[in-house]
Structure formats: structure tokens, C-alpha cells
């Protein structure tokens, strides 16, 4: 089933479409969510929430503003960030055992693998190192621009400018 056929069925709220939607996008969305949440069970819950949001809010998708995949990816990313900032999630993370942090240092060195999970590794590799670092913080780790500014010890305005320029560079690579 093509994406266009899928969209038609989703708009009609055809139940078959939900299964196709899940089959087509669950792995890539879960990869992005799991990078941010870092807890498999919580990430699975967020994934379910994302698919419900996609289903319920399909009428807000506008083809003229961007690709469907980009739209659902933003839903996944934003839902993950909302989860990270929620009080319940933060309270549950305070009680984690040290076992959950064994691979933390190893994971921080896997930027290439995280980028590849959504299929843009080759394009991101073409960006300047500073762009890769900013994109990692803002889009893969869920930092706000203010948090990225503090992490990189750069003024907020500089982060905003770099972010805009880096995204424009990435867009140009994706047009090729």
C-alpha cells in the first residue's frame, strides 16, 4: 500500500489503515522515541500515544507544509519531550537503579547509529561538526535551545542561528 492510499484510508478512519500505518512507521518512530526516553517500557507507551495522536489528529496534517513522515516524526519527538518533562516521569527516574546507567557512556558515542535510525545518516554526515552536535542535542536528545546553549556554553542567539543554518543546510542536502 502506498503512502497516498494509506492517507486516504486514515482520513476515512478505515481500521485497516491503522495496522498499515503501524507496520510502516512503528520501527523508525520507536527508534527516535527510545533515544529520547531511554526506557524501553516508557518508550513503548509513548509510541502507542503517538499512534493515537496521529489517528485522532490526521485532519491537522497539511501536505503543503511538509511530508507525512516529517509530520509524524514531529509528533513522536514532541510527545517524547512532553513525557520527559512530565512530573510523573521525572519522579520515576529519580528511583532508577545504577543498572540503568551502565551503557550511558557507550550510548553517547553512538550518534551515527541514532541518526541512521530515521534514515538521514548520509545527509547529516555532510554537515559541519558543530551542526551535528547541535542537531544531536536539539532533535535527538530533546534539549531546548536554552539547554543546548548552556550545554555548549554558547549564547542562546548563537544556538538559534546555528540551528536555523544547520537545518537549512540539511534541507539543501535532502533536495538533491
PDB file of C-alpha atoms in Angstrom:
ATOM      1  CA  UNK A   1       0.000   0.000   0.000  1.00  0.00           C
ATOM      2  CA  UNK A   2       1.370   3.408  -0.941  1.00  0.00           C
ATOM      3  CA  UNK A   3       1.506   6.328   1.442  1.00  0.00           C
ATOM      4  CA  UNK A   4      -1.164   8.172  -0.561  1.00  0.00           C
ATOM      5  CA  UNK A   5      -3.519   5.180  -0.361  1.00  0.00           C
ATOM      6  CA  UNK A   6      -2.800   4.912   3.341  1.00  0.00           C
ATOM      7  CA  UNK A   7      -3.627   8.571   3.917  1.00  0.00           C
ATOM      8  CA  UNK A   8      -6.957   8.203   2.137  1.00  0.00           C
ATOM      9  CA  UNK A   9      -7.882   5.272   4.397  1.00  0.00           C
ATOM     10  CA  UNK A  10      -6.744   7.120   7.527  1.00  0.00           C
ATOM     11  CA  UNK A  11      -8.852  10.135   6.614  1.00  0.00           C
ATOM     12  CA  UNK A  12     -11.812   7.759   6.230  1.00  0.00           C
ATOM     13  CA  UNK A  13     -10.918   6.199   9.642  1.00  0.00           C
ATOM     14  CA  UNK A  14     -10.722   2.780   8.000  1.00  0.00           C
ATOM     15  CA  UNK A  15      -9.467   0.354  10.678  1.00  0.00           C
ATOM     16  CA  UNK A  16      -7.201  -1.464   8.192  1.00  0.00           C
ATOM     17  CA  UNK A  17      -5.257   1.765   7.809  1.00  0.00           C
ATOM     18  CA  UNK A  18      -4.183   1.779  11.448  1.00  0.00           C
ATOM     19  CA  UNK A  19      -2.484  -1.606  11.050  1.00  0.00           C
ATOM     20  CA  UNK A  20      -0.717  -0.484   7.864  1.00  0.00           C
ATOM     21  CA  UNK A  21       0.283   2.795   9.498  1.00  0.00           C
ATOM     22  CA  UNK A  22       1.783   0.933  12.436  1.00  0.00           C
ATOM     23  CA  UNK A  23       3.575  -1.587  10.230  1.00  0.00           C
ATOM     24  CA  UNK A  24       5.076   1.136   8.046  1.00  0.00           C
ATOM     25  CA  UNK A  25       6.306   3.513  10.727  1.00  0.00           C
ATOM     26  CA  UNK A  26       6.489   1.866  14.161  1.00  0.00           C
ATOM     27  CA  UNK A  27      10.152   0.796  13.980  1.00  0.00           C
ATOM     28  CA  UNK A  28      11.535   4.158  12.902  1.00  0.00           C
ATOM     29  CA  UNK A  29       9.336   6.118  15.322  1.00  0.00           C
ATOM     30  CA  UNK A  30      10.212   3.787  18.185  1.00  0.00           C
ATOM     31  CA  UNK A  31      13.919   4.293  17.481  1.00  0.00           C
ATOM     32  CA  UNK A  32      13.562   8.058  17.782  1.00  0.00           C
ATOM     33  CA  UNK A  33      11.397   7.802  20.905  1.00  0.00           C
ATOM     34  CA  UNK A  34      13.716   5.304  22.571  1.00  0.00           C
ATOM     35  CA  UNK A  35      16.745   7.549  22.012  1.00  0.00           C
ATOM     36  CA  UNK A  36      14.982  10.314  23.925  1.00  0.00           C
ATOM     37  CA  UNK A  37      13.211   8.304  26.627  1.00  0.00           C
ATOM     38  CA  UNK A  38      15.975   5.722  27.278  1.00  0.00           C
ATOM     39  CA  UNK A  39      13.498   3.376  28.950  1.00  0.00           C
ATOM     40  CA  UNK A  40      12.006   0.680  26.731  1.00  0.00           C
ATOM     41  CA  UNK A  41       8.690   0.324  28.581  1.00  0.00           C
ATOM     42  CA  UNK A  42       8.127   4.078  28.711  1.00  0.00           C
ATOM     43  CA  UNK A  43       9.150   4.391  25.052  1.00  0.00           C
ATOM     44  CA  UNK A  44       6.598   1.714  24.087  1.00  0.00           C
ATOM     45  CA  UNK A  45       3.894   3.646  25.958  1.00  0.00           C
ATOM     46  CA  UNK A  46       4.885   6.838  24.171  1.00  0.00           C
ATOM     47  CA  UNK A  47       4.802   5.004  20.826  1.00  0.00           C
ATOM     48  CA  UNK A  48       1.204   3.952  21.465  1.00  0.00           C
ATOM     49  CA  UNK A  49       0.324   7.502  22.430  1.00  0.00           C
ATOM     50  CA  UNK A  50       1.944   8.786  19.227  1.00  0.00           C
ATOM     51  CA  UNK A  51      -0.129   6.486  17.011  1.00  0.00           C
ATOM     52  CA  UNK A  52      -3.323   7.525  18.786  1.00  0.00           C
ATOM     53  CA  UNK A  53      -2.395  11.189  18.230  1.00  0.00           C
ATOM     54  CA  UNK A  54      -1.681  10.548  14.555  1.00  0.00           C
ATOM     55  CA  UNK A  55      -5.021   8.782  14.159  1.00  0.00           C
ATOM     56  CA  UNK A  56      -7.037  11.421  16.015  1.00  0.00           C
ATOM     57  CA  UNK A  57      -5.269  14.449  14.526  1.00  0.00           C
ATOM     58  CA  UNK A  58      -4.927  13.392  10.895  1.00  0.00           C
ATOM     59  CA  UNK A  59      -7.156  16.317   9.898  1.00  0.00           C
ATOM     60  CA  UNK A  60      -4.401  18.717  11.010  1.00  0.00           C
ATOM     61  CA  UNK A  61      -1.886  17.242   8.565  1.00  0.00           C
ATOM     62  CA  UNK A  62      -1.296  19.573   5.625  1.00  0.00           C
ATOM     63  CA  UNK A  63       0.597  18.160   2.629  1.00  0.00           C
ATOM     64  CA  UNK A  64       1.525  21.689   1.609  1.00  0.00           C
ATOM     65  CA  UNK A  65       3.522  22.191   4.801  1.00  0.00           C
ATOM     66  CA  UNK A  66       5.636  19.049   4.608  1.00  0.00           C
ATOM     67  CA  UNK A  67       5.910  15.319   4.178  1.00  0.00           C
ATOM     68  CA  UNK A  68       3.719  12.939   6.171  1.00  0.00           C
ATOM     69  CA  UNK A  69       6.753  11.220   7.670  1.00  0.00           C
ATOM     70  CA  UNK A  70       8.105  14.551   8.914  1.00  0.00           C
ATOM     71  CA  UNK A  71       4.724  15.329  10.481  1.00  0.00           C
ATOM     72  CA  UNK A  72       4.527  12.025  12.378  1.00  0.00           C
ATOM     73  CA  UNK A  73       8.198  12.264  13.337  1.00  0.00           C
ATOM     74  CA  UNK A  74       7.493  15.648  14.929  1.00  0.00           C
ATOM     75  CA  UNK A  75       4.544  14.154  16.816  1.00  0.00           C
ATOM     76  CA  UNK A  76       6.822  11.396  18.126  1.00  0.00           C
ATOM     77  CA  UNK A  77       9.561  13.807  19.104  1.00  0.00           C
ATOM     78  CA  UNK A  78       7.211  16.289  20.780  1.00  0.00           C
ATOM     79  CA  UNK A  79       5.332  13.567  22.649  1.00  0.00           C
ATOM     80  CA  UNK A  80       8.653  12.166  23.876  1.00  0.00           C
ATOM     81  CA  UNK A  81       9.791  15.577  25.065  1.00  0.00           C
ATOM     82  CA  UNK A  82       6.456  16.125  26.813  1.00  0.00           C
ATOM     83  CA  UNK A  83       6.946  12.781  28.556  1.00  0.00           C
ATOM     84  CA  UNK A  84      10.478  13.696  29.621  1.00  0.00           C
ATOM     85  CA  UNK A  85       9.259  16.963  31.116  1.00  0.00           C
ATOM     86  CA  UNK A  86       6.294  15.460  32.953  1.00  0.00           C
ATOM     87  CA  UNK A  87       6.408  15.291  36.751  1.00  0.00           C
ATOM     88  CA  UNK A  88       5.471  11.603  36.899  1.00  0.00           C
ATOM     89  CA  UNK A  89       8.283  10.620  34.545  1.00  0.00           C
ATOM     90  CA  UNK A  90      10.839  12.740  36.398  1.00  0.00           C
ATOM     91  CA  UNK A  91       9.790  11.264  39.735  1.00  0.00           C
ATOM     92  CA  UNK A  92      10.032   7.704  38.398  1.00  0.00           C
ATOM     93  CA  UNK A  93      13.539   8.387  37.051  1.00  0.00           C
ATOM     94  CA  UNK A  94      14.797   9.511  40.464  1.00  0.00           C
ATOM     95  CA  UNK A  95      14.343   5.963  41.742  1.00  0.00           C
ATOM     96  CA  UNK A  96      16.221   4.145  38.973  1.00  0.00           C
ATOM     97  CA  UNK A  97      18.998   1.770  39.931  1.00  0.00           C
ATOM     98  CA  UNK A  98      22.544   2.191  38.674  1.00  0.00           C
ATOM     99  CA  UNK A  99      21.973  -0.756  36.302  1.00  0.00           C
ATOM    100  CA  UNK A 100      20.068   1.599  34.009  1.00  0.00           C
ATOM    101  CA  UNK A 101      23.167   3.735  33.529  1.00  0.00           C
ATOM    102  CA  UNK A 102      25.684   1.040  32.607  1.00  0.00           C
ATOM    103  CA  UNK A 103      25.517   1.844  28.894  1.00  0.00           C
ATOM    104  CA  UNK A 104      25.125   5.604  29.212  1.00  0.00           C
ATOM    105  CA  UNK A 105      28.682   6.471  28.154  1.00  0.00           C
ATOM    106  CA  UNK A 106      28.606   3.930  25.366  1.00  0.00           C
ATOM    107  CA  UNK A 107      25.281   5.323  24.089  1.00  0.00           C
ATOM    108  CA  UNK A 108      26.616   8.877  23.968  1.00  0.00           C
ATOM    109  CA  UNK A 109      29.132   7.719  21.358  1.00  0.00           C
ATOM    110  CA  UNK A 110      26.508   6.290  19.017  1.00  0.00           C
ATOM    111  CA  UNK A 111      25.352   9.479  17.310  1.00  0.00           C
ATOM    112  CA  UNK A 112      25.801   7.852  13.903  1.00  0.00           C
ATOM    113  CA  UNK A 113      23.531   4.934  14.886  1.00  0.00           C
ATOM    114  CA  UNK A 114      20.844   7.243  16.266  1.00  0.00           C
ATOM    115  CA  UNK A 115      20.837   9.391  13.142  1.00  0.00           C
ATOM    116  CA  UNK A 116      20.671   6.295  10.950  1.00  0.00           C
ATOM    117  CA  UNK A 117      17.505   5.140  12.738  1.00  0.00           C
ATOM    118  CA  UNK A 118      15.486   7.699  10.838  1.00  0.00           C
ATOM    119  CA  UNK A 119      17.384   7.256   7.588  1.00  0.00           C
ATOM    120  CA  UNK A 120      19.288  10.512   7.217  1.00  0.00           C
ATOM    121  CA  UNK A 121      22.796   9.445   8.283  1.00  0.00           C
ATOM    122  CA  UNK A 122      24.423  10.214   4.939  1.00  0.00           C
ATOM    123  CA  UNK A 123      22.974  13.711   4.873  1.00  0.00           C
ATOM    124  CA  UNK A 124      23.827  14.600   8.458  1.00  0.00           C
ATOM    125  CA  UNK A 125      27.411  13.366   7.975  1.00  0.00           C
ATOM    126  CA  UNK A 126      27.825  16.112   5.362  1.00  0.00           C
ATOM    127  CA  UNK A 127      27.098  18.815   7.931  1.00  0.00           C
ATOM    128  CA  UNK A 128      29.736  20.700   9.904  1.00  0.00           C
ATOM    129  CA  UNK A 129      30.709  19.120  13.238  1.00  0.00           C
ATOM    130  CA  UNK A 130      29.022  21.969  15.142  1.00  0.00           C
ATOM    131  CA  UNK A 131      25.786  21.273  13.244  1.00  0.00           C
ATOM    132  CA  UNK A 132      25.937  17.585  14.070  1.00  0.00           C
ATOM    133  CA  UNK A 133      26.413  18.470  17.738  1.00  0.00           C
ATOM    134  CA  UNK A 134      23.503  20.945  17.765  1.00  0.00           C
ATOM    135  CA  UNK A 135      21.154  18.621  15.861  1.00  0.00           C
ATOM    136  CA  UNK A 136      22.028  15.808  18.281  1.00  0.00           C
ATOM    137  CA  UNK A 137      21.161  17.940  21.310  1.00  0.00           C
ATOM    138  CA  UNK A 138      18.022  19.602  19.946  1.00  0.00           C
ATOM    139  CA  UNK A 139      16.446  16.813  17.919  1.00  0.00           C
ATOM    140  CA  UNK A 140      17.788  13.523  19.228  1.00  0.00           C
ATOM    141  CA  UNK A 141      18.312  14.274  22.894  1.00  0.00           C
ATOM    142  CA  UNK A 142      15.326  16.614  23.253  1.00  0.00           C
ATOM    143  CA  UNK A 143      17.200  19.628  24.626  1.00  0.00           C
ATOM    144  CA  UNK A 144      15.568  23.029  24.432  1.00  0.00           C
ATOM    145  CA  UNK A 145      17.576  25.754  22.736  1.00  0.00           C
ATOM    146  CA  UNK A 146      18.284  27.243  26.169  1.00  0.00           C
ATOM    147  CA  UNK A 147      19.550  23.893  27.471  1.00  0.00           C
ATOM    148  CA  UNK A 148      21.740  23.450  24.379  1.00  0.00           C
ATOM    149  CA  UNK A 149      23.099  26.945  24.937  1.00  0.00           C
ATOM    150  CA  UNK A 150      24.095  26.029  28.482  1.00  0.00           C
ATOM    151  CA  UNK A 151      25.497  22.624  27.483  1.00  0.00           C
ATOM    152  CA  UNK A 152      27.680  24.084  24.717  1.00  0.00           C
ATOM    153  CA  UNK A 153      28.497  27.308  26.610  1.00  0.00           C
ATOM    154  CA  UNK A 154      27.278  29.405  23.680  1.00  0.00           C
ATOM    155  CA  UNK A 155      24.880  32.360  23.725  1.00  0.00           C
ATOM    156  CA  UNK A 156      21.236  31.469  23.066  1.00  0.00           C
ATOM    157  CA  UNK A 157      21.167  33.648  19.947  1.00  0.00           C
ATOM    158  CA  UNK A 158      24.152  31.766  18.546  1.00  0.00           C
ATOM    159  CA  UNK A 159      22.403  28.427  19.124  1.00  0.00           C
ATOM    160  CA  UNK A 160      19.276  29.716  17.378  1.00  0.00           C
ATOM    161  CA  UNK A 161      21.276  30.988  14.411  1.00  0.00           C
ATOM    162  CA  UNK A 162      23.340  27.794  14.132  1.00  0.00           C
ATOM    163  CA  UNK A 163      20.184  25.683  14.414  1.00  0.00           C
ATOM    164  CA  UNK A 164      18.448  27.601  11.642  1.00  0.00           C
ATOM    165  CA  UNK A 165      21.534  27.458   9.402  1.00  0.00           C
ATOM    166  CA  UNK A 166      22.130  23.762  10.095  1.00  0.00           C
ATOM    167  CA  UNK A 167      18.512  22.862   9.315  1.00  0.00           C
ATOM    168  CA  UNK A 168      18.720  24.878   6.099  1.00  0.00           C
ATOM    169  CA  UNK A 169      21.929  23.030   5.157  1.00  0.00           C
ATOM    170  CA  UNK A 170      20.210  19.712   5.867  1.00  0.00           C
ATOM    171  CA  UNK A 171      17.208  20.737   3.770  1.00  0.00           C
ATOM    172  CA  UNK A 172      19.529  21.597   0.887  1.00  0.00           C
ATOM    173  CA  UNK A 173      21.183  18.174   1.101  1.00  0.00           C
ATOM    174  CA  UNK A 174      17.781  16.481   1.167  1.00  0.00           C
ATOM    175  CA  UNK A 175      16.682  18.301  -2.019  1.00  0.00           C
ATOM    176  CA  UNK A 176      19.469  16.699  -4.022  1.00  0.00           C
TER     177      UNK A 176
END
